[in-house]
mmCIF file of C-alpha atoms in Angstrom:
data_model
loop_
_atom_site.group_PDB
_atom_site.id
_atom_site.type_symbol
_atom_site.label_atom_id
_atom_site.label_comp_id
_atom_site.label_asym_id
_atom_site.label_seq_id
_atom_site.Cartn_x
_atom_site.Cartn_y
_atom_site.Cartn_z
ATOM 1 C CA GLU A 1 -51.434 -8.919 24.789
ATOM 2 C CA PRO A 2 -54.763 -6.657 25.206
ATOM 3 C CA GLU A 3 -53.991 -2.961 25.052
ATOM 4 C CA VAL A 4 -55.792 0.712 24.522
ATOM 5 C CA THR A 5 -55.261 1.982 21.054
ATOM 6 C CA GLN A 6 -55.821 5.344 20.323
ATOM 7 C CA THR A 7 -56.760 7.106 17.104
ATOM 8 C CA PRO A 8 -55.502 9.121 14.883
ATOM 9 C CA SER A 9 -52.074 9.385 15.714
ATOM 10 C CA HIS A 10 -51.159 12.783 14.526
ATOM 11 C CA GLN A 11 -54.044 15.481 13.952
ATOM 12 C CA VAL A 12 -53.802 18.916 12.481
ATOM 13 C CA THR A 13 -56.818 20.629 12.589
ATOM 14 C CA GLN A 14 -57.336 24.410 12.180
ATOM 15 C CA MET A 15 -58.271 26.575 15.198
ATOM 16 C CA GLY A 16 -62.299 26.886 15.552
ATOM 17 C CA GLN A 17 -62.202 23.633 13.731
ATOM 18 C CA GLU A 18 -64.270 20.512 16.009
ATOM 19 C CA VAL A 19 -61.936 17.211 16.441
ATOM 20 C CA ILE A 20 -62.834 13.999 17.917
ATOM 21 C CA LEU A 21 -59.897 12.549 19.221
ATOM 22 C CA ARG A 22 -60.357 8.173 19.500
ATOM 23 C CA CYS A 23 -59.784 5.593 21.861
ATOM 24 C CA VAL A 24 -60.759 1.706 22.368
ATOM 25 C CA PRO A 25 -59.868 1.144 25.928
ATOM 26 C CA ILE A 26 -59.186 -2.965 26.406
ATOM 27 C CA SER A 27 -62.254 -4.825 26.441
ATOM 28 C CA ASN A 28 -63.536 -5.933 30.207
ATOM 29 C CA HIS A 29 -62.619 -2.281 31.266
ATOM 30 C CA LEU A 30 -64.744 -0.028 33.130
ATOM 31 C CA TYR A 31 -63.123 3.709 33.935
ATOM 32 C CA PHE A 32 -62.055 5.784 31.429
ATOM 33 C CA TYR A 33 -59.791 8.369 30.760
ATOM 34 C CA TRP A 34 -58.366 11.344 29.252
ATOM 35 C CA TYR A 35 -54.629 13.057 29.931
ATOM 36 C CA ARG A 36 -53.558 15.816 27.701
ATOM 37 C CA GLN A 37 -49.378 16.556 27.259
ATOM 38 C CA ILE A 38 -48.813 20.340 26.427
ATOM 39 C CA LEU A 39 -45.123 19.911 24.775
ATOM 40 C CA GLY A 40 -42.118 19.649 27.247
ATOM 41 C CA GLN A 41 -44.554 19.221 29.986
ATOM 42 C CA LYS A 42 -46.094 17.030 32.231
ATOM 43 C CA VAL A 43 -48.624 14.451 32.040
ATOM 44 C CA GLU A 44 -52.339 16.713 33.018
ATOM 45 C CA PHE A 45 -55.344 14.657 34.543
ATOM 46 C CA LEU A 46 -58.768 15.572 32.072
ATOM 47 C CA VAL A 47 -62.094 13.553 32.887
ATOM 48 C CA SER A 48 -61.948 9.722 33.995
ATOM 49 C CA PHE A 49 -65.544 8.459 33.051
ATOM 50 C CA TYR A 50 -67.320 5.463 34.068
ATOM 51 C CA ASN A 51 -70.790 4.237 33.612
ATOM 52 C CA ASN A 52 -71.814 6.607 30.226
ATOM 53 C CA GLU A 53 -71.248 9.882 32.762
ATOM 54 C CA ILE A 54 -68.208 11.697 33.864
ATOM 55 C CA SER A 55 -67.230 10.577 36.991
ATOM 56 C CA GLU A 56 -64.276 13.188 38.097
ATOM 57 C CA LYS A 57 -63.319 16.650 35.352
ATOM 58 C CA SER A 58 -60.102 19.019 36.063
ATOM 59 C CA GLU A 59 -60.054 22.257 35.839
ATOM 60 C CA ILE A 60 -58.733 21.756 32.108
ATOM 61 C CA PHE A 61 -61.900 20.479 30.986
ATOM 62 C CA ASP A 62 -64.176 23.279 30.572
ATOM 63 C CA ASP A 63 -67.318 23.565 28.543
ATOM 64 C CA GLN A 64 -64.873 22.871 25.133
ATOM 65 C CA PHE A 65 -64.529 19.209 25.519
ATOM 66 C CA SER A 66 -66.916 16.076 25.993
ATOM 67 C CA VAL A 67 -66.470 13.233 26.336
ATOM 68 C CA GLU A 68 -68.352 9.910 24.821
ATOM 69 C CA ARG A 69 -68.972 6.027 24.565
ATOM 70 C CA PRO A 70 -71.343 5.904 21.598
ATOM 71 C CA ASP A 71 -71.173 2.234 21.137
ATOM 72 C CA GLY A 72 -69.048 -0.690 23.595
ATOM 73 C CA SER A 73 -66.016 -0.362 21.799
ATOM 74 C CA ASN A 74 -64.639 3.310 21.566
ATOM 75 C CA PHE A 75 -64.288 6.430 24.033
ATOM 76 C CA THR A 76 -64.090 9.415 22.596
ATOM 77 C CA LEU A 77 -63.192 13.779 23.331
ATOM 78 C CA LYS A 78 -64.354 16.211 21.765
ATOM 79 C CA ILE A 79 -63.267 19.226 21.311
ATOM 80 C CA ARG A 80 -65.187 21.820 20.343
ATOM 81 C CA SER A 81 -63.603 24.573 18.909
ATOM 82 C CA THR A 82 -60.327 23.936 18.618
ATOM 83 C CA LYS A 83 -58.118 27.186 20.083
ATOM 84 C CA LEU A 84 -54.197 27.169 20.017
ATOM 85 C CA GLU A 85 -52.983 25.905 23.280
ATOM 86 C CA ASP A 86 -55.034 22.944 22.740
ATOM 87 C CA SER A 87 -51.876 21.393 20.720
ATOM 88 C CA ALA A 88 -50.603 18.544 22.536
ATOM 89 C CA MET A 89 -50.530 14.287 22.960
ATOM 90 C CA TYR A 90 -54.023 12.998 24.163
ATOM 91 C CA PHE A 91 -53.496 9.966 26.058
ATOM 92 C CA CYS A 92 -56.386 7.759 26.625
ATOM 93 C CA ALA A 93 -56.277 5.316 29.887
ATOM 94 C CA SER A 94 -59.033 2.759 30.600
ATOM 95 C CA SER A 95 -58.994 0.577 33.904
ATOM 96 C CA PRO A 96 -60.810 -2.753 34.913
ATOM 97 C CA ARG A 97 -61.779 -0.507 38.401
ATOM 98 C CA ASP A 98 -61.183 2.783 39.601
ATOM 99 C CA ARG A 99 -59.578 1.607 43.010
ATOM 100 C CA VAL A 100 -56.430 3.113 43.851
ATOM 101 C CA ASP A 101 -54.769 -0.633 43.427
ATOM 102 C CA ASP A 102 -55.694 -0.494 39.788
ATOM 103 C CA GLU A 103 -53.467 0.337 37.534
ATOM 104 C CA GLN A 104 -54.320 2.155 33.782
ATOM 105 C CA PHE A 105 -52.752 1.271 31.105
ATOM 106 C CA PHE A 106 -52.117 4.273 28.227
ATOM 107 C CA GLY A 107 -53.004 4.185 25.046
ATOM 108 C CA PRO A 108 -50.028 5.372 22.431
ATOM 109 C CA GLY A 109 -51.556 9.763 22.336
ATOM 110 C CA THR A 110 -52.814 11.354 19.781
ATOM 111 C CA ARG A 111 -50.722 14.195 19.011
ATOM 112 C CA LEU A 112 -52.667 17.035 18.307
ATOM 113 C CA THR A 113 -51.509 20.458 16.190
ATOM 114 C CA VAL A 114 -53.263 23.343 15.261
ATOM 115 C CA LEU A 115 -52.385 25.728 13.613
ATOM 116 C CA ALA B 1 -47.268 23.067 46.941
ATOM 117 C CA GLN B 2 -47.067 19.823 43.849
ATOM 118 C CA LYS B 3 -47.718 16.645 44.999
ATOM 119 C CA VAL B 4 -44.987 15.002 42.771
ATOM 120 C CA THR B 5 -41.637 16.542 42.824
ATOM 121 C CA GLN B 6 -39.143 15.431 40.351
ATOM 122 C CA ALA B 7 -36.120 18.090 41.154
ATOM 123 C CA GLN B 8 -34.125 16.775 38.366
ATOM 124 C CA THR B 9 -35.271 18.763 34.974
ATOM 125 C CA GLU B 10 -32.313 16.976 32.596
ATOM 126 C CA ILE B 11 -29.411 14.829 33.597
ATOM 127 C CA SER B 12 -27.002 13.918 31.123
ATOM 128 C CA VAL B 13 -24.223 10.812 31.667
ATOM 129 C CA VAL B 14 -22.356 8.936 29.900
ATOM 130 C CA GLU B 15 -22.981 5.809 28.346
ATOM 131 C CA LYS B 16 -22.140 2.626 31.353
ATOM 132 C CA GLU B 17 -22.214 5.115 34.488
ATOM 133 C CA ASP B 18 -25.143 4.443 37.002
ATOM 134 C CA VAL B 19 -27.338 7.268 36.886
ATOM 135 C CA THR B 20 -30.262 8.197 39.821
ATOM 136 C CA LEU B 21 -33.664 9.690 39.456
ATOM 137 C CA ASP B 22 -35.222 11.385 42.538
ATOM 138 C CA CYS B 23 -39.752 12.029 43.405
ATOM 139 C CA VAL B 24 -40.755 13.334 46.260
ATOM 140 C CA TYR B 25 -44.698 12.534 45.959
ATOM 141 C CA GLU B 26 -46.969 14.056 49.196
ATOM 142 C CA THR B 27 -49.735 12.735 50.336
ATOM 143 C CA ARG B 28 -52.050 11.927 53.041
ATOM 144 C CA ASP B 29 -53.283 8.439 51.875
ATOM 145 C CA THR B 30 -51.867 5.838 53.898
ATOM 146 C CA THR B 31 -52.985 3.122 50.483
ATOM 147 C CA TYR B 32 -51.629 4.921 47.473
ATOM 148 C CA TYR B 33 -49.698 4.027 44.887
ATOM 149 C CA LEU B 34 -46.535 5.052 43.105
ATOM 150 C CA PHE B 35 -46.060 4.591 39.037
ATOM 151 C CA TRP B 36 -43.061 5.460 36.884
ATOM 152 C CA TYR B 37 -43.589 6.137 32.974
ATOM 153 C CA LYS B 38 -40.251 6.641 30.604
ATOM 154 C CA GLN B 39 -41.465 8.361 27.061
ATOM 155 C CA PRO B 40 -38.847 8.149 24.782
ATOM 156 C CA PRO B 41 -39.082 10.261 21.455
ATOM 157 C CA SER B 42 -41.469 8.821 20.203
ATOM 158 C CA GLY B 43 -43.783 9.676 22.341
ATOM 159 C CA GLU B 44 -45.600 7.109 24.454
ATOM 160 C CA LEU B 45 -45.658 6.242 27.464
ATOM 161 C CA VAL B 46 -44.146 3.163 28.835
ATOM 162 C CA PHE B 47 -45.175 1.732 32.115
ATOM 163 C CA LEU B 48 -42.017 0.516 34.480
ATOM 164 C CA ILE B 49 -43.425 -0.098 37.383
ATOM 165 C CA ARG B 50 -45.994 -0.136 40.569
ATOM 166 C CA ARG B 51 -45.389 0.649 43.879
ATOM 167 C CA ASN B 52 -48.013 -0.103 47.059
ATOM 168 C CA SER B 53 -47.787 2.263 49.785
ATOM 169 C CA PHE B 54 -47.570 -0.851 51.979
ATOM 170 C CA ASP B 55 -44.398 -2.358 50.322
ATOM 171 C CA GLU B 56 -41.099 -0.643 50.881
ATOM 172 C CA GLN B 57 -38.612 -3.051 49.802
ATOM 173 C CA ASN B 58 -37.272 -2.093 47.134
ATOM 174 C CA GLU B 59 -36.979 -3.156 43.303
ATOM 175 C CA ILE B 60 -34.424 -5.407 40.981
ATOM 176 C CA SER B 61 -35.611 -5.218 37.398
ATOM 177 C CA GLY B 62 -32.276 -5.490 35.393
ATOM 178 C CA ARG B 63 -30.698 -2.855 35.213
ATOM 179 C CA TYR B 64 -33.555 -0.518 36.925
ATOM 180 C CA SER B 65 -34.167 -0.855 40.530
ATOM 181 C CA TRP B 66 -36.013 1.816 42.538
ATOM 182 C CA ASN B 67 -36.057 2.377 46.009
ATOM 183 C CA PHE B 68 -39.145 3.248 47.947
ATOM 184 C CA GLN B 69 -38.764 4.963 51.801
ATOM 185 C CA LYS B 70 -42.301 6.117 53.225
ATOM 186 C CA SER B 71 -40.007 8.185 55.785
ATOM 187 C CA THR B 72 -38.719 11.024 52.947
ATOM 188 C CA SER B 73 -41.436 10.464 50.232
ATOM 189 C CA SER B 74 -39.175 9.368 47.922
ATOM 190 C CA PHE B 75 -39.676 6.964 45.443
ATOM 191 C CA ASN B 76 -36.424 6.878 43.407
ATOM 192 C CA PHE B 77 -35.104 5.537 39.938
ATOM 193 C CA THR B 78 -32.071 3.602 39.157
ATOM 194 C CA ILE B 79 -30.683 3.284 35.909
ATOM 195 C CA THR B 80 -27.796 0.558 36.177
ATOM 196 C CA ALA B 81 -25.066 0.962 33.295
ATOM 197 C CA SER B 82 -26.729 3.476 31.265
ATOM 198 C CA GLN B 83 -27.371 2.714 27.805
ATOM 199 C CA VAL B 84 -28.364 4.955 25.322
ATOM 200 C CA VAL B 85 -31.101 3.674 24.285
ATOM 201 C CA ASP B 86 -31.972 4.663 28.257
ATOM 202 C CA SER B 87 -32.625 8.352 26.596
ATOM 203 C CA ALA B 88 -35.410 9.585 27.567
ATOM 204 C CA VAL B 89 -37.996 11.675 29.864
ATOM 205 C CA TYR B 90 -39.205 9.738 32.798
ATOM 206 C CA PHE B 91 -42.421 10.577 34.662
ATOM 207 C CA CYS B 92 -42.880 9.629 38.751
ATOM 208 C CA ALA B 93 -46.931 9.406 39.625
ATOM 209 C CA LEU B 94 -48.934 8.629 42.552
ATOM 210 C CA SER B 95 -52.232 7.491 42.514
ATOM 211 C CA GLU B 96 -53.732 8.446 45.371
ATOM 212 C CA ALA B 97 -58.004 9.066 46.103
ATOM 213 C CA ASP B 98 -59.265 12.266 45.802
ATOM 214 C CA SER B 99 -62.491 13.298 48.076
ATOM 215 C CA GLY B 100 -65.125 11.495 45.677
ATOM 216 C CA GLY B 101 -63.302 7.850 46.163
ATOM 217 C CA TYR B 102 -62.574 7.903 42.953
ATOM 218 C CA GLN B 103 -58.929 7.262 41.693
ATOM 219 C CA LYS B 104 -56.842 10.534 40.760
ATOM 220 C CA VAL B 105 -53.376 10.014 39.361
ATOM 221 C CA THR B 106 -51.225 12.823 39.375
ATOM 222 C CA PHE B 107 -47.495 13.038 37.510
ATOM 223 C CA GLY B 108 -44.400 14.615 37.899
ATOM 224 C CA THR B 109 -42.602 16.983 35.628
ATOM 225 C CA GLY B 110 -41.004 14.491 35.435
ATOM 226 C CA THR B 111 -36.914 14.534 34.125
ATOM 227 C CA LYS B 112 -34.960 14.312 31.175
ATOM 228 C CA LEU B 113 -32.431 11.292 31.051
ATOM 229 C CA GLN B 114 -29.410 11.924 27.500
ATOM 230 C CA VAL B 115 -27.683 9.167 27.764
ATOM 231 C CA ILE B 116 -24.452 9.836 25.689
ATOM 232 C CA PRO B 117 -22.087 7.536 23.796
#
């Protein structure tokens, strides 16, 4: 069964460094998402992406964040200058369409630790 | 106001007991979807169920059952004869269309379930 994959599973970085989190969505899906979960808290929407542009973003997704689909398979989340409060689990998701009745399939997550 | 409210922060039960996890949601949409996800200690999100707003039939899958009631805007999840492996955080989520017509998924704060052997 096709699944969303994410690499790395755990990333440790120093405050102020740039990180790139990678996701490979399910191959025939068109809509891509990033979510964040700070330890012990709920999962929060960051951004949705379609047709090579952001379709929706939350207030969390500020200028430090960017997303990109550099090739036909990867979908990346870049944090330019990490802060301690960026430490969280980051989940990528994809769906065939962006209709409300389409399920989003989640990847296993990348745990980001900022020291 | 919270769109998805899971009032129970933590629940502990003894193995083999039944347990119900509550979820109350808020939306103005007539078409929406509700989900339950399980997050074990390993951290991944495991999809359990999706329910659309037009289908109020209760669902049973093995030891899991879900009770969807539009009249009270609730989508509760019951585990029958709980097992230690059920210990996890369970999230309820709501999928609706935002002002631009795009899908928007909102998660509740989660309920941590501990099943004691």
